[in-house]
C-alpha cells in the first residue's frame, strides 16, 4: 500500500498495467480450464472497501492495489478515460477488471454519460454474477438519469432470465445433484422464476416506477421473508454468536441435506 502510490506517481498507466498483469497471474492458477471466469465475487465481494471482503488473499490484495492505482490516475477526465481503456483491453477475460471499471464509472464518471450508458445497457454485464455488485451500485446511481427508453430496457430484462429453458435445466440439474429425492414441479419452476424477478427488481427497490411497484410489493409479500442479504450481492456472509444452537444437536443430526438446505433458507437469526 505504501509502494503503489509512489510507483503510480512516477509511471502512471504502466504501473497500473503491471499490477493488472500481476493480478492476472494470481488469478490464472485458480481458473477452471474450460471456463473464462475469475469467480471474483467469491474472493472479492466488493471492489471498494467493504466488510464483506473477509477472505485475505493475494488476488484480493492485488485488486486493492490496482483499484488504488486506477483511482490515483483518474483524477482528470483524460486520466479516467485512459484507465478505462487499459482495463477493458489488457485482460478482457477477467471480470475483476470490468468490476473496477464499473466502480470508477460510479465514483468518478459523472461526466462520462456515454460510457455509463454503454455499461448499463450491456446485457452481458447485467447477467454477470461476478460483476453484480458493481453493476447494481452503478445502476442505482444512474437509473434516474437514463432516458425513459433506456430505463424500460433494463426493466424488461428484469422480467425473466434471457434463456428460460437453460434456467429450468439448471434447476433440474441442481435438484438431481443435491435433492435427488425431489422432482422439480411446474409450480417449483414458476416460483423460482418469480423469485428471480423479485431479486432483480430489488436492485431498484426505491426507484421502481409505478408500473412495477404493485408487482414488486406482491413479490415482496411472497419472498420478502427470505431476503437475507443486500440485493447487490450474489452471496452474503453473516455470523451468529449465541448461547445455543438454533436446533438441538439430535434434531440437526436427524436431518438429511435437502432438509437442512430448506431449514436454512427459511431460518431467521434471532
Short mmCIF file of C-alpha atoms in Angstrom, two decimals:
data_model
loop_
_atom_site.label_atom_id
_atom_site.label_comp_id
_atom_site.label_asym_id
_atom_site.label_seq_id
_atom_site.Cartn_x
_atom_site.Cartn_y
_atom_site.Cartn_z
CA UNK A 1 0.00 0.00 0.00
CA UNK A 2 2.98 2.33 0.54
CA UNK A 3 4.83 1.45 -2.66
CA UNK A 4 1.93 1.56 -5.13
CA UNK A 5 1.19 5.31 -4.81
CA UNK A 6 4.84 6.20 -5.45
CA UNK A 7 5.11 3.75 -8.33
CA UNK A 8 1.90 5.09 -9.86
CA UNK A 9 3.02 8.69 -9.40
CA UNK A 10 6.21 8.03 -11.37
CA UNK A 11 4.95 5.60 -14.05
CA UNK A 12 1.25 6.32 -14.42
CA UNK A 13 -0.59 3.84 -16.67
CA UNK A 14 2.40 1.45 -17.00
CA UNK A 15 2.21 0.96 -13.21
CA UNK A 16 -1.46 0.02 -13.47
CA UNK A 17 -0.67 -2.27 -16.41
CA UNK A 18 1.97 -4.04 -14.30
CA UNK A 19 -0.47 -4.52 -11.41
CA UNK A 20 -3.12 -5.91 -13.80
CA UNK A 21 -0.58 -8.40 -15.17
CA UNK A 22 0.32 -9.48 -11.63
CA UNK A 23 -3.37 -9.85 -10.79
CA UNK A 24 -3.88 -11.93 -13.94
CA UNK A 25 -1.03 -14.23 -12.94
CA UNK A 26 -2.58 -14.66 -9.47
CA UNK A 27 -5.99 -15.49 -10.97
CA UNK A 28 -4.80 -17.92 -13.66
CA UNK A 29 -3.94 -20.94 -11.46
CA UNK A 30 -7.40 -20.93 -9.86
CA UNK A 31 -9.37 -20.65 -13.09
CA UNK A 32 -11.15 -23.74 -14.37
CA UNK A 33 -9.53 -24.69 -17.66
CA UNK A 34 -12.83 -24.88 -19.54
CA UNK A 35 -14.33 -21.60 -18.36
CA UNK A 36 -13.42 -17.95 -18.71
CA UNK A 37 -14.43 -16.76 -15.26
CA UNK A 38 -12.41 -15.45 -12.37
CA UNK A 39 -15.15 -16.11 -9.74
CA UNK A 40 -14.10 -12.85 -8.14
CA UNK A 41 -17.47 -12.33 -6.43
CA UNK A 42 -16.35 -15.10 -4.08
CA UNK A 43 -12.83 -13.95 -3.21
CA UNK A 44 -13.54 -10.20 -3.55
CA UNK A 45 -17.25 -9.46 -2.95
CA UNK A 46 -16.80 -5.68 -3.39
CA UNK A 47 -14.18 -3.66 -5.25
CA UNK A 48 -14.49 -0.87 -2.70
CA UNK A 49 -13.50 -1.38 0.92
CA UNK A 50 -16.36 -3.35 2.47
CA UNK A 51 -16.92 -5.63 5.49
CA UNK A 52 -17.81 -8.44 3.07
CA UNK A 53 -14.19 -8.56 1.87
CA UNK A 54 -13.34 -11.03 4.61
CA UNK A 55 -11.12 -13.50 2.76
CA UNK A 56 -7.46 -12.36 2.67
CA UNK A 57 -5.66 -13.46 -0.47
CA UNK A 58 -3.01 -12.33 -2.91
CA UNK A 59 -5.74 -11.77 -5.52
CA UNK A 60 -7.69 -9.51 -3.20
CA UNK A 61 -4.59 -7.54 -2.20
CA UNK A 62 -3.64 -7.03 -5.85
CA UNK A 63 -7.22 -5.93 -6.58
CA UNK A 64 -6.87 -3.25 -3.91
CA UNK A 65 -3.54 -2.16 -5.38
CA UNK A 66 -4.95 -1.99 -8.93
CA UNK A 67 -8.04 -0.12 -7.73
CA UNK A 68 -5.93 2.41 -5.81
CA UNK A 69 -3.63 2.97 -8.79
CA UNK A 70 -6.63 3.38 -11.11
CA UNK A 71 -8.20 5.92 -8.78
CA UNK A 72 -4.92 7.80 -8.43
CA UNK A 73 -4.55 8.18 -12.19
CA UNK A 74 -8.24 9.02 -12.69
CA UNK A 75 -8.13 12.46 -11.09
CA UNK A 76 -8.76 14.00 -14.54
CA UNK A 77 -11.24 13.02 -17.24
CA UNK A 78 -8.35 12.24 -19.58
CA UNK A 79 -6.75 10.04 -16.95
CA UNK A 80 -10.03 8.23 -16.26
CA UNK A 81 -10.56 7.51 -19.95
CA UNK A 82 -7.03 6.15 -20.20
CA UNK A 83 -7.56 3.88 -17.21
CA UNK A 84 -10.87 2.57 -18.55
CA UNK A 85 -9.30 1.84 -21.92
CA UNK A 86 -6.45 -0.08 -20.33
CA UNK A 87 -8.70 -2.12 -18.02
CA UNK A 88 -11.07 -3.02 -20.84
CA UNK A 89 -8.34 -4.19 -23.20
CA UNK A 90 -5.48 -5.64 -21.17
CA UNK A 91 -7.20 -8.76 -19.80
CA UNK A 92 -10.75 -8.72 -21.22
CA UNK A 93 -11.48 -12.22 -19.83
CA UNK A 94 -11.14 -11.17 -16.19
CA UNK A 95 -14.36 -9.92 -14.62
CA UNK A 96 -12.46 -8.23 -11.78
CA UNK A 97 -11.10 -5.61 -14.21
CA UNK A 98 -14.59 -4.97 -15.59
CA UNK A 99 -15.70 -4.52 -12.00
CA UNK A 100 -13.02 -1.89 -11.37
CA UNK A 101 -14.28 -0.04 -14.47
CA UNK A 102 -17.86 -0.12 -13.12
CA UNK A 103 -16.57 1.12 -9.76
CA UNK A 104 -14.75 4.03 -11.42
CA UNK A 105 -17.79 4.95 -13.52
CA UNK A 106 -19.86 5.15 -10.34
CA UNK A 107 -17.38 7.08 -8.23
CA UNK A 108 -15.75 9.30 -10.88
CA UNK A 109 -17.78 9.02 -14.07
CA UNK A 110 -20.46 11.69 -13.76
CA UNK A 111 -19.08 13.33 -16.93
CA UNK A 112 -18.92 10.04 -18.86
CA UNK A 113 -22.59 9.54 -19.72
CA UNK A 114 -21.88 7.60 -22.92
CA UNK A 115 -19.56 5.14 -21.15
CA UNK A 116 -22.04 4.69 -18.30
CA UNK A 117 -24.92 4.05 -20.72
CA UNK A 118 -22.82 1.53 -22.64
CA UNK A 119 -22.05 -0.35 -19.42
CA UNK A 120 -25.59 -0.36 -18.04
CA UNK A 121 -27.12 -1.40 -21.38
CA UNK A 122 -24.68 -4.29 -21.78
CA UNK A 123 -26.81 -7.41 -21.23
CA UNK A 124 -23.70 -9.45 -20.50
CA UNK A 125 -22.81 -7.20 -17.56
CA UNK A 126 -26.43 -7.22 -16.39
CA UNK A 127 -26.34 -11.03 -16.22
CA UNK A 128 -22.77 -11.43 -14.93
CA UNK A 129 -22.79 -12.78 -11.38
CA UNK A 130 -19.19 -11.68 -10.78
CA UNK A 131 -19.99 -8.09 -11.82
CA UNK A 132 -23.28 -8.00 -9.92
CA UNK A 133 -22.21 -5.80 -7.01
CA UNK A 134 -20.61 -3.01 -9.03
CA UNK A 135 -23.25 -3.14 -11.78
CA UNK A 136 -26.13 -2.73 -9.32
CA UNK A 137 -24.44 0.15 -7.48
CA UNK A 138 -23.83 1.93 -10.79
CA UNK A 139 -27.41 1.24 -11.89
CA UNK A 140 -28.82 2.77 -8.70
CA UNK A 141 -26.55 5.78 -9.06
CA UNK A 142 -27.59 6.45 -12.68
CA UNK A 143 -31.07 4.97 -13.18
CA UNK A 144 -32.98 8.23 -12.76
CA UNK A 145 -30.66 9.94 -15.24
CA UNK A 146 -31.15 7.40 -18.01
CA UNK A 147 -33.58 8.11 -20.82
CA UNK A 148 -37.06 6.58 -20.50
CA UNK A 149 -36.33 4.06 -23.24
CA UNK A 150 -33.10 3.01 -21.52
CA UNK A 151 -34.85 2.56 -18.19
CA UNK A 152 -37.56 0.49 -19.84
CA UNK A 153 -34.96 -1.72 -21.50
CA UNK A 154 -33.39 -2.59 -18.15
CA UNK A 155 -36.79 -3.17 -16.54
CA UNK A 156 -37.66 -5.52 -19.41
CA UNK A 157 -34.51 -7.53 -18.72
CA UNK A 158 -35.73 -7.92 -15.13
CA UNK A 159 -38.87 -9.71 -16.27
CA UNK A 160 -37.25 -13.14 -16.83
CA UNK A 161 -33.89 -14.84 -17.49
CA UNK A 162 -32.67 -14.43 -21.09
CA UNK A 163 -32.83 -18.20 -21.59
CA UNK A 164 -35.70 -19.65 -19.58
CA UNK A 165 -35.06 -23.17 -20.86
CA UNK A 166 -31.45 -23.01 -19.63
CA UNK A 167 -32.68 -21.67 -16.27
CA UNK A 168 -35.10 -24.59 -15.89
CA UNK A 169 -32.43 -27.08 -16.94
CA UNK A 170 -30.06 -25.67 -14.29
CA UNK A 171 -32.80 -26.04 -11.67
CA UNK A 172 -33.30 -29.67 -12.58
CA UNK A 173 -29.56 -30.37 -12.60
CA UNK A 174 -29.25 -28.85 -9.12
CA UNK A 175 -32.10 -30.94 -7.76
CA UNK A 176 -30.73 -34.10 -9.35
CA UNK A 177 -27.34 -33.45 -7.72
CA UNK A 178 -28.37 -32.21 -4.27
CA UNK A 179 -32.04 -33.21 -3.86
CA UNK A 180 -32.31 -36.49 -5.73
CA UNK A 181 -35.45 -37.43 -3.82
CA UNK A 182 -37.25 -34.33 -5.12
CA UNK A 183 -38.68 -33.87 -8.60
CA UNK A 184 -38.97 -30.31 -9.91
CA UNK A 185 -42.63 -29.44 -10.45
CA UNK A 186 -44.19 -26.80 -12.66
CA UNK A 187 -45.00 -24.79 -9.53
CA UNK A 188 -41.35 -25.03 -8.41
CA UNK A 189 -40.29 -23.60 -11.77
CA UNK A 190 -42.90 -20.83 -11.66
CA UNK A 191 -41.89 -19.96 -8.10
CA UNK A 192 -38.17 -19.75 -8.91
CA UNK A 193 -38.89 -17.57 -11.95
CA UNK A 194 -40.86 -15.21 -9.70
CA UNK A 195 -38.01 -15.24 -7.18
CA UNK A 196 -35.53 -14.44 -9.98
CA UNK A 197 -37.67 -11.44 -10.95
CA UNK A 198 -38.02 -10.33 -7.33
CA UNK A 199 -34.26 -10.42 -6.85
CA UNK A 200 -33.69 -8.19 -9.92
CA UNK A 201 -36.45 -5.74 -9.10
CA UNK A 202 -34.92 -5.45 -5.63
CA UNK A 203 -31.90 -3.80 -7.23
CA UNK A 204 -34.10 -0.74 -7.81
CA UNK A 205 -36.46 -1.14 -4.89
CA UNK A 206 -36.64 2.59 -4.06
CA UNK A 207 -36.59 3.76 -7.69
CA UNK A 208 -39.10 1.45 -9.34
CA UNK A 209 -41.73 3.26 -11.42
CA UNK A 210 -45.40 2.94 -10.52
CA UNK A 211 -45.84 0.47 -13.38
CA UNK A 212 -43.71 -2.05 -11.45
CA UNK A 213 -44.45 -1.06 -7.86
CA UNK A 214 -47.59 -3.16 -7.35
CA UNK A 215 -45.96 -6.30 -8.68
CA UNK A 216 -42.85 -5.74 -6.59
CA UNK A 217 -45.00 -5.32 -3.46
CA UNK A 218 -46.78 -8.58 -4.29
CA UNK A 219 -43.47 -10.40 -4.79
CA UNK A 220 -42.17 -8.91 -1.55
CA UNK A 221 -45.10 -10.47 0.28
CA UNK A 222 -44.21 -13.81 -1.29
CA UNK A 223 -40.43 -13.75 -0.95
CA UNK A 224 -39.52 -10.83 1.28
CA UNK A 225 -39.33 -13.04 4.36
CA UNK A 226 -36.40 -14.90 2.78
CA UNK A 227 -34.47 -11.76 1.80
CA UNK A 228 -31.37 -12.14 3.96
CA UNK A 229 -28.80 -10.07 2.08
CA UNK A 230 -28.43 -6.76 0.26
CA UNK A 231 -29.64 -7.48 -3.27
CA UNK A 232 -26.43 -6.24 -4.90
CA UNK A 233 -24.50 -9.22 -3.52
CA UNK A 234 -24.90 -12.68 -5.13
CA UNK A 235 -23.95 -14.13 -1.75
CA UNK A 236 -23.54 -12.56 1.65
CA UNK A 237 -21.60 -13.62 4.74
CA UNK A 238 -23.09 -13.17 8.20
CA UNK A 239 -22.09 -14.51 11.57
CA UNK A 240 -24.08 -15.72 14.55
CA UNK A 241 -22.87 -15.90 18.12
CA UNK A 242 -25.21 -17.15 20.78
CA UNK A 243 -25.50 -19.33 23.85
CA UNK A 244 -27.08 -22.22 21.99
CA UNK A 245 -27.66 -23.75 18.58
CA UNK A 246 -30.97 -22.83 16.86
CA UNK A 247 -31.56 -26.60 16.60
CA UNK A 248 -30.79 -29.27 19.17
CA UNK A 249 -27.87 -31.47 18.14
CA UNK A 250 -30.04 -34.57 17.88
CA UNK A 251 -32.61 -32.87 15.66
CA UNK A 252 -29.92 -31.44 13.39
CA UNK A 253 -28.27 -34.85 13.07
CA UNK A 254 -31.58 -36.39 12.01
CA UNK A 255 -31.99 -34.08 9.01
CA UNK A 256 -30.78 -35.01 5.55
CA UNK A 257 -29.06 -32.48 3.27
CA UNK A 258 -32.21 -31.26 1.43
CA UNK A 259 -33.97 -30.76 4.77
CA UNK A 260 -31.02 -28.74 6.12
CA UNK A 261 -31.00 -26.60 2.97
CA UNK A 262 -34.74 -25.98 3.32
CA UNK A 263 -34.36 -25.11 7.00
CA UNK A 264 -31.52 -22.64 6.37
CA UNK A 265 -33.46 -20.99 3.54
CA UNK A 266 -36.27 -20.03 5.92
CA UNK A 267 -34.21 -19.54 9.09
CA UNK A 268 -34.02 -16.01 10.54
CA UNK A 269 -31.21 -15.24 13.02
CA UNK A 270 -32.58 -14.04 16.34
#
